[in-house]
PDB file of C-alpha atoms in Angstrom:
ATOM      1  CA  UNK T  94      83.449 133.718  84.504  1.00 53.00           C
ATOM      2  CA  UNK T  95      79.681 133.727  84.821  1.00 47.00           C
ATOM      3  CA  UNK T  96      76.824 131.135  85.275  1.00 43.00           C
ATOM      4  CA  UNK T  97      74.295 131.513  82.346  1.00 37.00           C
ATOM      5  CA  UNK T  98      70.888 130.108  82.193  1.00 35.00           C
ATOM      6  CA  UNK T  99      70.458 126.716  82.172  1.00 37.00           C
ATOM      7  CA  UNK T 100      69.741 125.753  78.838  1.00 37.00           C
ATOM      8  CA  UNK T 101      69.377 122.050  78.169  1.00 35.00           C
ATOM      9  CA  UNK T 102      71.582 120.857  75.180  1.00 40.00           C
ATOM     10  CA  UNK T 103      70.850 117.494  73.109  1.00 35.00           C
ATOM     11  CA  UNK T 104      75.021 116.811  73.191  1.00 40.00           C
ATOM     12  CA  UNK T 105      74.770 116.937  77.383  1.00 43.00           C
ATOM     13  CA  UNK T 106      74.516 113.874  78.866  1.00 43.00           C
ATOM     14  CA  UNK T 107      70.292 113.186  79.417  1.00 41.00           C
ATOM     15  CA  UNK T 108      70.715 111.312  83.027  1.00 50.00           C
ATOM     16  CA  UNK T 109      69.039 113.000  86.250  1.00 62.00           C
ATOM     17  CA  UNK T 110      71.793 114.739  87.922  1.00 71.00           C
ATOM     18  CA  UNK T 111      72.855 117.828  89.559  1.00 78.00           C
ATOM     19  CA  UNK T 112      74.715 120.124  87.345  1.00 91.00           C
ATOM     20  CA  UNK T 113      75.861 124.461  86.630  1.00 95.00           C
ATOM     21  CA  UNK T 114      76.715 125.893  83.324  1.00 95.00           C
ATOM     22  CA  UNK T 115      79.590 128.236  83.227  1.00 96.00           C
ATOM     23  CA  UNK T 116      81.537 130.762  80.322  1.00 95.00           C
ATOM     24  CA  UNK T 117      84.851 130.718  80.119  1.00 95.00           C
ATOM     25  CA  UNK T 118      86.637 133.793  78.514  1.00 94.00           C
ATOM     26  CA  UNK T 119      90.368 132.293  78.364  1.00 94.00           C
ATOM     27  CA  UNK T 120      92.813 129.278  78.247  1.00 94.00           C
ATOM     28  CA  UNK T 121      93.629 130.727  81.608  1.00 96.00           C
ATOM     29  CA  UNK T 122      89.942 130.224  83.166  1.00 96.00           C
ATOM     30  CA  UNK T 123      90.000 126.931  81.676  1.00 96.00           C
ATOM     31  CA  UNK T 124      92.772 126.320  83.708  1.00 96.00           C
ATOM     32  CA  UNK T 125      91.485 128.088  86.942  1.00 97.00           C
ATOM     33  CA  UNK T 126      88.085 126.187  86.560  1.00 97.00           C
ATOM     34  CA  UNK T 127      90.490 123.135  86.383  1.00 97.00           C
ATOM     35  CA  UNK T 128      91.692 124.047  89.570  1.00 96.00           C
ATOM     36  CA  UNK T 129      88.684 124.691  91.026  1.00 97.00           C
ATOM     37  CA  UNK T 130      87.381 121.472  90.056  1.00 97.00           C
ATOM     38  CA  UNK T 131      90.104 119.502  91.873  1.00 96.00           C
ATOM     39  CA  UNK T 132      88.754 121.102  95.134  1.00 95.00           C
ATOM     40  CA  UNK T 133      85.784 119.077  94.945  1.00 96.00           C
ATOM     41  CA  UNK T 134      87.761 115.653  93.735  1.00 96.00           C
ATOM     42  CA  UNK T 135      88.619 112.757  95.943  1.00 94.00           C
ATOM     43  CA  UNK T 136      89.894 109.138  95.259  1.00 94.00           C
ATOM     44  CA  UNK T 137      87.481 107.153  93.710  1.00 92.00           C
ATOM     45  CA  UNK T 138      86.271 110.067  91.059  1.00 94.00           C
ATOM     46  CA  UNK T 139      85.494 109.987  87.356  1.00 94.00           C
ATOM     47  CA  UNK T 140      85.733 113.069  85.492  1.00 95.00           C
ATOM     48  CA  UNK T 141      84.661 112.361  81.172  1.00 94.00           C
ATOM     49  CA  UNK T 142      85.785 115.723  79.219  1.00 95.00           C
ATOM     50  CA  UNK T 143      83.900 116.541  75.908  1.00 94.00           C
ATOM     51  CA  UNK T 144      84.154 118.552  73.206  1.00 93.00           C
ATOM     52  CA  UNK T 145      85.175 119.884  69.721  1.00 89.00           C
ATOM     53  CA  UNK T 146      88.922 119.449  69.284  1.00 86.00           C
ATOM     54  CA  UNK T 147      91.167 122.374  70.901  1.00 87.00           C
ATOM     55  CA  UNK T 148      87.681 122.847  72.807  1.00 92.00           C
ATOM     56  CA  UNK T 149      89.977 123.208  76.041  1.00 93.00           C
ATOM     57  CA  UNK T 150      89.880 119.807  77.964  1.00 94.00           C
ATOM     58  CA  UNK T 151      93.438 119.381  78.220  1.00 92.00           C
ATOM     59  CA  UNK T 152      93.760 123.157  79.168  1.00 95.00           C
ATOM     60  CA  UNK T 153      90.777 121.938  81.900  1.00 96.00           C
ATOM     61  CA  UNK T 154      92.734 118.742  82.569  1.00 95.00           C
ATOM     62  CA  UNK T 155      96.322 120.868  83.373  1.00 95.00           C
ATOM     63  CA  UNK T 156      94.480 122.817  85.804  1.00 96.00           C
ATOM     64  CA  UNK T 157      93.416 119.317  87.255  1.00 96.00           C
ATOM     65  CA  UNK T 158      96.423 118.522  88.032  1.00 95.00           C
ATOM     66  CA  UNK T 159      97.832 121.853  89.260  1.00 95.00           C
ATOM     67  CA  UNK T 160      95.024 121.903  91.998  1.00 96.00           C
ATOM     68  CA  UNK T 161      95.268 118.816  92.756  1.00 96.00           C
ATOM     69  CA  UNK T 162      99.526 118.675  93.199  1.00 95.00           C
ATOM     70  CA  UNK T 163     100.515 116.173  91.215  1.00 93.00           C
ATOM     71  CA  UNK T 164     103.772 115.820  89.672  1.00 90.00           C
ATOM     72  CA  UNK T 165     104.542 116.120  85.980  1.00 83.00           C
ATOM     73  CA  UNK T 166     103.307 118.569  83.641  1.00 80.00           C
ATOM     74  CA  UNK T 167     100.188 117.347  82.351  1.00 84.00           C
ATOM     75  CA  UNK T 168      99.780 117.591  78.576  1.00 77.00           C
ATOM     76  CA  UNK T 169      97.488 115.274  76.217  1.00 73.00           C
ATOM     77  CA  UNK T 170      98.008 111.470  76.200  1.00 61.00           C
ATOM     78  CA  UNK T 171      97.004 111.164  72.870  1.00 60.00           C
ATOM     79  CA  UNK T 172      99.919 109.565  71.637  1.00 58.00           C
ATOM     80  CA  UNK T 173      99.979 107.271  74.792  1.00 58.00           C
ATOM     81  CA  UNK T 174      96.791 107.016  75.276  1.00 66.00           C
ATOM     82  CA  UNK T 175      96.888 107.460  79.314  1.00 74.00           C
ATOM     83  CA  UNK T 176      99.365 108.854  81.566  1.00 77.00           C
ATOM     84  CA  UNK T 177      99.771 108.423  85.776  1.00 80.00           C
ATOM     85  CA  UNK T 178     100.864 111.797  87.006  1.00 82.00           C
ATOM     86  CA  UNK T 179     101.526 111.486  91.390  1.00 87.00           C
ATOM     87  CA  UNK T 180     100.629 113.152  93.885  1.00 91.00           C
ATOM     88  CA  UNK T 181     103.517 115.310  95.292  1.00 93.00           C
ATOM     89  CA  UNK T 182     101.581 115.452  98.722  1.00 91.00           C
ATOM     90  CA  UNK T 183      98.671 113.435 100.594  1.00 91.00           C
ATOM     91  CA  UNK T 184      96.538 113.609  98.083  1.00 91.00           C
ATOM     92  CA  UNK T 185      94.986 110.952  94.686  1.00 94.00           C
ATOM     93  CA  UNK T 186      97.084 110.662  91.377  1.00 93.00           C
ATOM     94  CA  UNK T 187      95.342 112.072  88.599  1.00 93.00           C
ATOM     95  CA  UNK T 188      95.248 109.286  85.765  1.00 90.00           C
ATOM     96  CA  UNK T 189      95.542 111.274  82.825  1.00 89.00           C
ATOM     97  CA  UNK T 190      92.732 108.999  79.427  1.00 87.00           C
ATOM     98  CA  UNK T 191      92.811 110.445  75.966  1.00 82.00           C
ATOM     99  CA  UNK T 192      90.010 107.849  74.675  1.00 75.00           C
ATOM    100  CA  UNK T 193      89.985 109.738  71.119  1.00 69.00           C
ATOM    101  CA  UNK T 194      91.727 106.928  69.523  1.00 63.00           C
ATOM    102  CA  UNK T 195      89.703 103.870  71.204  1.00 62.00           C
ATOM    103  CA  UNK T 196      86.705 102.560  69.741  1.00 59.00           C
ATOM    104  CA  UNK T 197      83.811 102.198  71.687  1.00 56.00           C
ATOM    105  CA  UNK T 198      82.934 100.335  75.216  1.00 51.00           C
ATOM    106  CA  UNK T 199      85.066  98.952  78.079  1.00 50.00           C
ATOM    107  CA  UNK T 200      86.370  96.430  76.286  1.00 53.00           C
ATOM    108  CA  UNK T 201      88.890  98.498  75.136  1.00 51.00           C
ATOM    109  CA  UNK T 202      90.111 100.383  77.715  1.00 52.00           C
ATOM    110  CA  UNK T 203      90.343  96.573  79.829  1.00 52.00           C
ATOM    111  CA  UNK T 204      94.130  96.892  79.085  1.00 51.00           C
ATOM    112  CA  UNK T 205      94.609 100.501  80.615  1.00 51.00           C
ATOM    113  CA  UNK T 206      93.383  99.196  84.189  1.00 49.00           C
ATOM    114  CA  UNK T 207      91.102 101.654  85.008  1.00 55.00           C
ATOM    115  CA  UNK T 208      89.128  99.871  87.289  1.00 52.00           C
ATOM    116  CA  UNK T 209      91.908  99.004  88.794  1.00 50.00           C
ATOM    117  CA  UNK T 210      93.151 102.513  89.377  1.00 63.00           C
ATOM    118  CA  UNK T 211      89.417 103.893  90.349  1.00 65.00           C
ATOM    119  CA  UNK T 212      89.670 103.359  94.140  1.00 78.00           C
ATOM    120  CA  UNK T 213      93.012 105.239  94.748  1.00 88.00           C
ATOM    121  CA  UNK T 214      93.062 107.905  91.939  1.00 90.00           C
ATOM    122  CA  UNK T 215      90.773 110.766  89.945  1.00 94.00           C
ATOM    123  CA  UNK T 216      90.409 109.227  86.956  1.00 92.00           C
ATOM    124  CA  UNK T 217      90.382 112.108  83.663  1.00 93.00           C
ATOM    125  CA  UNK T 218      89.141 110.469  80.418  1.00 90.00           C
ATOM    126  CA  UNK T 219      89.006 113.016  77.661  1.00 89.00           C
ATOM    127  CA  UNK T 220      86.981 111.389  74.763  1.00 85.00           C
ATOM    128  CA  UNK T 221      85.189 109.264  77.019  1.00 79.00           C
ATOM    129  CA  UNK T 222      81.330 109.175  76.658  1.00 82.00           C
ATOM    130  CA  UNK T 223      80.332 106.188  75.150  1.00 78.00           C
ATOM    131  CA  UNK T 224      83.486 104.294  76.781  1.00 73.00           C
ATOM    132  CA  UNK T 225      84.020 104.262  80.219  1.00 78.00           C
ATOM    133  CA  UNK T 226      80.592 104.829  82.087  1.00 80.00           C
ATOM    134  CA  UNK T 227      80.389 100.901  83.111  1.00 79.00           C
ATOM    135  CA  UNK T 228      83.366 102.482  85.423  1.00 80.00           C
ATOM    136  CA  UNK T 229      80.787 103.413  87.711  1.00 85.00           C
ATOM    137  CA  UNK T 230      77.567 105.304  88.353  1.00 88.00           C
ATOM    138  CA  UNK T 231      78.925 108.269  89.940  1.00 93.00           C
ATOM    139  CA  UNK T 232      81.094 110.180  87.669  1.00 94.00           C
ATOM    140  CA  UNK T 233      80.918 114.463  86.445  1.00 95.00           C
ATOM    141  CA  UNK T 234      80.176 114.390  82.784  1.00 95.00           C
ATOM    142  CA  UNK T 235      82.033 117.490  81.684  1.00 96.00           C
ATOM    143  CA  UNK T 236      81.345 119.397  78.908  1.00 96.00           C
ATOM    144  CA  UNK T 237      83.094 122.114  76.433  1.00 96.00           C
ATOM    145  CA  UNK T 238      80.842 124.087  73.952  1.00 94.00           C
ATOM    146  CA  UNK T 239      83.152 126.389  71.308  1.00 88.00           C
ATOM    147  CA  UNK T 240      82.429 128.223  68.594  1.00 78.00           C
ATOM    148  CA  UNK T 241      83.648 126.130  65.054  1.00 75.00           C
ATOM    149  CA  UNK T 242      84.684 127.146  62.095  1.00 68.00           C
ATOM    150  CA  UNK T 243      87.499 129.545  60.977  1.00 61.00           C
ATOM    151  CA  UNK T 244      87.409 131.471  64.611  1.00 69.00           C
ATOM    152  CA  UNK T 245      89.346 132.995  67.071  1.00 72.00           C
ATOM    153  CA  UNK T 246      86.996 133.118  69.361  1.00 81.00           C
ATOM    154  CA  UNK T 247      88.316 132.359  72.747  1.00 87.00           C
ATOM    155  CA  UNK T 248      84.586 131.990  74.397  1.00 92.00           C
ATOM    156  CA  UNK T 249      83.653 128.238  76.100  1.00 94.00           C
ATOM    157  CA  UNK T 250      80.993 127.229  77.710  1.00 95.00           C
ATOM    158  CA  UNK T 251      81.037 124.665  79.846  1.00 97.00           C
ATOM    159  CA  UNK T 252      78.742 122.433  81.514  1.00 96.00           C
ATOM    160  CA  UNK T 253      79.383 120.065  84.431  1.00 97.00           C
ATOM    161  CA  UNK T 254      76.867 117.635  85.670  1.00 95.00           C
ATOM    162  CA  UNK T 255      77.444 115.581  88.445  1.00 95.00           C
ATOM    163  CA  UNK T 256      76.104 112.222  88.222  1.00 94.00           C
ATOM    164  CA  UNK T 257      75.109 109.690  90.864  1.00 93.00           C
ATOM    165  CA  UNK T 258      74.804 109.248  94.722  1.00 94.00           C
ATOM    166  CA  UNK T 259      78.376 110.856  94.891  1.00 93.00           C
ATOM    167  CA  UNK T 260      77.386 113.726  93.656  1.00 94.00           C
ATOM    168  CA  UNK T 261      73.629 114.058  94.771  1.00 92.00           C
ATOM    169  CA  UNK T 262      73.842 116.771  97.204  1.00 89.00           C
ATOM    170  CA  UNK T 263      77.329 118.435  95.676  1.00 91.00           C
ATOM    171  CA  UNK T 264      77.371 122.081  95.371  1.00 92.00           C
ATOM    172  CA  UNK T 265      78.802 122.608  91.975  1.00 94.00           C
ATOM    173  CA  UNK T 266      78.357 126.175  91.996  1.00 92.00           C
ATOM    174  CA  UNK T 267      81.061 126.804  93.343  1.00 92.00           C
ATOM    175  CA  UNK T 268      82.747 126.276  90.201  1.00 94.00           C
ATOM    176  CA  UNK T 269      80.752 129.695  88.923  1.00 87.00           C
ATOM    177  CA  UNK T 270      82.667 131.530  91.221  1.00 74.00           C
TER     178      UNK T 270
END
């Protein structure tokens, strides 16, 4: 994986924040950056995924989980809309949004808890700009660039920007690594 030039990109979210831009070559980086990710997740963290569909955030959101031990495979909630995955050691629960289906605001996702769940858990919300920011001000906007169209092409590009206090003096570059 490599760190291009920052580029700034209408679709990224516009809020001041601190943020790195990385390619991915594979669904197996995906999942690695996944992992990596979870290194730098606590309790208490929002993580919103974006992108084209099969753009790679549950790929992202399996690795998640793997580097963060919790139990269950983790695969899309789209059908369920959210799923609570455990830690199998000392660590958060990953709490697992697909938001595709949801319309817009916190209204909607009232009924799933989430504030609730916040405090003790990293919170995952694929589909989630425009839905759950009233969560709270610090939250990582992630998101997934692919080539559309009739392609093959494996090639992502990924941008994470970390906003709020929480994330204010974060070194996301690790995440280039």
């Amino acid at each position: 994986m490599e760190a291009p030039a920052a580029a700034h990109n209408p679709a990224e979210p516009a809020q001041d924040g601190v943020g790195v831009q990385i390619t991915v070559n594979s669904p197996e980086q995906m999942q690695e950056l996944g992992r990596r990710l979870a290194k730098l997740l606590r309790a208490g963290d929002l993580v919103m995924l974006n992108g084209e569909l099969g753009a790679g955030k549950t790929t992202l959101s399996r690795g998640l989980g793997e580097g963060l031990g919790v139990r269950g495979a983790v695969t899309s909630p789209t059908f369920v809309i959210a799923r609570v995955h455990p830690s199998l050691g000392d660590g958060p629960p990953l709490v697992h949004v697909d938001a595709y289906r949801l319309g817009g605001g916190l209204d909607e996702m009232e009924d799933l808890d989430l504030d609730v769940s916040l405090s003790d858990s990293v919170i995952v919300v694929e589909w989630g700009e425009g839905k759950v920011e009233e969560l709270t001000d610090d939250r990582l906007h992630v998101v997934i660039h692919r080539a559309v169209g009739d392609t093959t092409d494996e090639v992502r590009h990924v941008t994470v920007m970390g906003l709020g206090q929480r994330w204010a003096a974060a070194d996301l570059t690790v995440l280039a690594a």
